[in-house]
Amino acid sequence: MKYVHVGINVTNLEASIEFYQKVFGASPVKVKDDYAKFLLDEPGLNFTLNVRDEVKGNQVNHFGFQVDTQEEISSHKTRLEKKASLLVKKWIRLAAMLCKINSG
């Protein structure tokens, strides 16, 4: 995995850029009217600011992972499917155990 990606919602792009330039010690690599992107090598972070008219509560727009190849996507998909399968099996065992306890 090359970069973790975090996108947050902001109402004031210019002020947000100024703030995160201080936080990261770096300037954005891309700026548009409604968007700015910081790309940091250490830690591997693709951090975007996404302008919204109004932001309430949670400002997180999305999380993601950036990879270099389709093979990396397939590898992560397989790994996560195996983990999910194990988790589902644990939930089934737990549910069965709770059913036995509740019945008796």
JSON list of N, CA, C and O in Angstrom, two decimals, residues 1-7 38-40 43-48 62-67:
[
{"chain": "A", "resi": 1, "resn": "MET", "atom": "N", "xyz": [0.84, -1.16, 0.00]},
{"chain": "A", "resi": 1, "resn": "MET", "atom": "CA", "xyz": [0.00, 0.00, 0.00]},
{"chain": "A", "resi": 1, "resn": "MET", "atom": "C", "xyz": [0.89, 1.23, 0.00]},
{"chain": "A", "resi": 1, "resn": "MET", "atom": "O", "xyz": [1.75, 1.35, 0.85]},
{"chain": "A", "resi": 2, "resn": "LYS", "atom": "N", "xyz": [0.67, 2.10, -0.94]},
{"chain": "A", "resi": 2, "resn": "LYS", "atom": "CA", "xyz": [1.51, 3.28, -1.09]},
{"chain": "A", "resi": 2, "resn": "LYS", "atom": "C", "xyz": [1.04, 4.44, -0.21]},
{"chain": "A", "resi": 2, "resn": "LYS", "atom": "O", "xyz": [1.84, 5.06, 0.49]},
{"chain": "A", "resi": 3, "resn": "TYR", "atom": "N", "xyz": [-0.24, 4.76, -0.27]},
{"chain": "A", "resi": 3, "resn": "TYR", "atom": "CA", "xyz": [-0.79, 5.87, 0.49]},
{"chain": "A", "resi": 3, "resn": "TYR", "atom": "C", "xyz": [-2.11, 5.49, 1.12]},
{"chain": "A", "resi": 3, "resn": "TYR", "atom": "O", "xyz": [-2.91, 4.78, 0.54]},
{"chain": "A", "resi": 4, "resn": "VAL", "atom": "N", "xyz": [-2.34, 6.00, 2.31]},
{"chain": "A", "resi": 4, "resn": "VAL", "atom": "CA", "xyz": [-3.66, 6.02, 2.90]},
{"chain": "A", "resi": 4, "resn": "VAL", "atom": "C", "xyz": [-4.29, 7.31, 2.42]},
{"chain": "A", "resi": 4, "resn": "VAL", "atom": "O", "xyz": [-3.64, 8.35, 2.33]},
{"chain": "A", "resi": 5, "resn": "HIS", "atom": "N", "xyz": [-5.58, 7.26, 2.09]},
{"chain": "A", "resi": 5, "resn": "HIS", "atom": "CA", "xyz": [-6.25, 8.45, 1.57]},
{"chain": "A", "resi": 5, "resn": "HIS", "atom": "C", "xyz": [-7.35, 8.88, 2.53]},
{"chain": "A", "resi": 5, "resn": "HIS", "atom": "O", "xyz": [-8.18, 8.06, 2.94]},
{"chain": "A", "resi": 6, "resn": "VAL", "atom": "N", "xyz": [-7.33, 10.15, 2.91]},
{"chain": "A", "resi": 6, "resn": "VAL", "atom": "CA", "xyz": [-8.36, 10.73, 3.76]},
{"chain": "A", "resi": 6, "resn": "VAL", "atom": "C", "xyz": [-8.85, 12.00, 3.08]},
{"chain": "A", "resi": 6, "resn": "VAL", "atom": "O", "xyz": [-8.05, 12.85, 2.71]},
{"chain": "A", "resi": 7, "resn": "GLY", "atom": "N", "xyz": [-10.15, 12.10, 2.90]},
{"chain": "A", "resi": 7, "resn": "GLY", "atom": "CA", "xyz": [-10.76, 13.30, 2.35]},
{"chain": "A", "resi": 7, "resn": "GLY", "atom": "C", "xyz": [-11.68, 13.92, 3.39]},
{"chain": "A", "resi": 7, "resn": "GLY", "atom": "O", "xyz": [-12.50, 13.22, 3.97]},
{"chain": "A", "resi": 38, "resn": "PHE", "atom": "N", "xyz": [-3.00, 17.27, -0.71]},
{"chain": "A", "resi": 38, "resn": "PHE", "atom": "CA", "xyz": [-1.66, 17.17, -0.15]},
{"chain": "A", "resi": 38, "resn": "PHE", "atom": "C", "xyz": [-1.22, 15.73, -0.34]},
{"chain": "A", "resi": 38, "resn": "PHE", "atom": "O", "xyz": [-1.98, 14.80, -0.04]},
{"chain": "A", "resi": 39, "resn": "LEU", "atom": "N", "xyz": [-0.02, 15.52, -0.80]},
{"chain": "A", "resi": 39, "resn": "LEU", "atom": "CA", "xyz": [0.51, 14.18, -0.99]},
{"chain": "A", "resi": 39, "resn": "LEU", "atom": "C", "xyz": [1.82, 14.08, -0.22]},
{"chain": "A", "resi": 39, "resn": "LEU", "atom": "O", "xyz": [2.83, 14.66, -0.60]},
{"chain": "A", "resi": 40, "resn": "LEU", "atom": "N", "xyz": [1.78, 13.35, 0.89]},
{"chain": "A", "resi": 40, "resn": "LEU", "atom": "CA", "xyz": [2.92, 13.25, 1.79]},
{"chain": "A", "resi": 40, "resn": "LEU", "atom": "C", "xyz": [3.57, 11.88, 1.69]},
{"chain": "A", "resi": 40, "resn": "LEU", "atom": "O", "xyz": [2.88, 10.86, 1.73]},
{"chain": "A", "resi": 43, "resn": "PRO", "atom": "N", "xyz": [4.10, 10.44, 6.72]},
{"chain": "A", "resi": 43, "resn": "PRO", "atom": "CA", "xyz": [3.65, 9.09, 6.37]},
{"chain": "A", "resi": 43, "resn": "PRO", "atom": "C", "xyz": [2.99, 9.10, 5.00]},
{"chain": "A", "resi": 43, "resn": "PRO", "atom": "O", "xyz": [2.59, 10.16, 4.52]},
{"chain": "A", "resi": 44, "resn": "GLY", "atom": "N", "xyz": [2.86, 7.97, 4.38]},
{"chain": "A", "resi": 44, "resn": "GLY", "atom": "CA", "xyz": [2.25, 7.89, 3.05]},
{"chain": "A", "resi": 44, "resn": "GLY", "atom": "C", "xyz": [0.78, 8.30, 3.12]},
{"chain": "A", "resi": 44, "resn": "GLY", "atom": "O", "xyz": [-0.07, 7.49, 3.43]},
{"chain": "A", "resi": 45, "resn": "LEU", "atom": "N", "xyz": [0.52, 9.58, 2.86]},
{"chain": "A", "resi": 45, "resn": "LEU", "atom": "CA", "xyz": [-0.83, 10.11, 3.04]},
{"chain": "A", "resi": 45, "resn": "LEU", "atom": "C", "xyz": [-1.24, 10.95, 1.86]},
{"chain": "A", "resi": 45, "resn": "LEU", "atom": "O", "xyz": [-0.55, 11.88, 1.46]},
{"chain": "A", "resi": 46, "resn": "ASN", "atom": "N", "xyz": [-2.38, 10.61, 1.29]},
{"chain": "A", "resi": 46, "resn": "ASN", "atom": "CA", "xyz": [-3.05, 11.41, 0.27]},
{"chain": "A", "resi": 46, "resn": "ASN", "atom": "C", "xyz": [-4.21, 12.07, 1.01]},
{"chain": "A", "resi": 46, "resn": "ASN", "atom": "O", "xyz": [-5.19, 11.42, 1.35]},
{"chain": "A", "resi": 47, "resn": "PHE", "atom": "N", "xyz": [-4.08, 13.37, 1.27]},
{"chain": "A", "resi": 47, "resn": "PHE", "atom": "CA", "xyz": [-5.04, 14.10, 2.11]},
{"chain": "A", "resi": 47, "resn": "PHE", "atom": "C", "xyz": [-5.72, 15.16, 1.27]},
{"chain": "A", "resi": 47, "resn": "PHE", "atom": "O", "xyz": [-5.06, 16.02, 0.71]},
{"chain": "A", "resi": 48, "resn": "THR", "atom": "N", "xyz": [-7.06, 15.08, 1.16]},
{"chain": "A", "resi": 48, "resn": "THR", "atom": "CA", "xyz": [-7.77, 16.04, 0.33]},
{"chain": "A", "resi": 48, "resn": "THR", "atom": "C", "xyz": [-8.76, 16.86, 1.15]},
{"chain": "A", "resi": 48, "resn": "THR", "atom": "O", "xyz": [-9.34, 16.39, 2.11]},
{"chain": "A", "resi": 62, "resn": "HIS", "atom": "N", "xyz": [-14.33, 10.85, 3.09]},
{"chain": "A", "resi": 62, "resn": "HIS", "atom": "CA", "xyz": [-14.08, 9.46, 2.75]},
{"chain": "A", "resi": 62, "resn": "HIS", "atom": "C", "xyz": [-12.67, 9.05, 3.15]},
{"chain": "A", "resi": 62, "resn": "HIS", "atom": "O", "xyz": [-11.82, 9.89, 3.38]},
{"chain": "A", "resi": 63, "resn": "PHE", "atom": "N", "xyz": [-12.46, 7.75, 3.27]},
{"chain": "A", "resi": 63, "resn": "PHE", "atom": "CA", "xyz": [-11.16, 7.14, 3.49]},
{"chain": "A", "resi": 63, "resn": "PHE", "atom": "C", "xyz": [-10.87, 6.20, 2.34]},
{"chain": "A", "resi": 63, "resn": "PHE", "atom": "O", "xyz": [-11.80, 5.64, 1.75]},
{"chain": "A", "resi": 64, "resn": "GLY", "atom": "N", "xyz": [-9.63, 6.00, 2.02]},
{"chain": "A", "resi": 64, "resn": "GLY", "atom": "CA", "xyz": [-9.29, 5.07, 0.96]},
{"chain": "A", "resi": 64, "resn": "GLY", "atom": "C", "xyz": [-7.83, 4.66, 1.05]},
{"chain": "A", "resi": 64, "resn": "GLY", "atom": "O", "xyz": [-7.09, 5.12, 1.92]},
{"chain": "A", "resi": 65, "resn": "PHE", "atom": "N", "xyz": [-7.42, 3.79, 0.14]},
{"chain": "A", "resi": 65, "resn": "PHE", "atom": "CA", "xyz": [-6.04, 3.33, 0.06]},
{"chain": "A", "resi": 65, "resn": "PHE", "atom": "C", "xyz": [-5.60, 3.45, -1.39]},
{"chain": "A", "resi": 65, "resn": "PHE", "atom": "O", "xyz": [-6.30, 3.02, -2.30]},
{"chain": "A", "resi": 66, "resn": "GLN", "atom": "N", "xyz": [-4.44, 4.02, -1.60]},
{"chain": "A", "resi": 66, "resn": "GLN", "atom": "CA", "xyz": [-3.91, 4.18, -2.95]},
{"chain": "A", "resi": 66, "resn": "GLN", "atom": "C", "xyz": [-2.83, 3.12, -3.18]},
{"chain": "A", "resi": 66, "resn": "GLN", "atom": "O", "xyz": [-1.95, 2.94, -2.36]},
{"chain": "A", "resi": 67, "resn": "VAL", "atom": "N", "xyz": [-2.94, 2.43, -4.29]},
{"chain": "A", "resi": 67, "resn": "VAL", "atom": "CA", "xyz": [-1.97, 1.39, -4.64]},
{"chain": "A", "resi": 67, "resn": "VAL", "atom": "C", "xyz": [-1.44, 1.66, -6.05]},
{"chain": "A", "resi": 67, "resn": "VAL", "atom": "O", "xyz": [-1.98, 2.48, -6.78]}
]
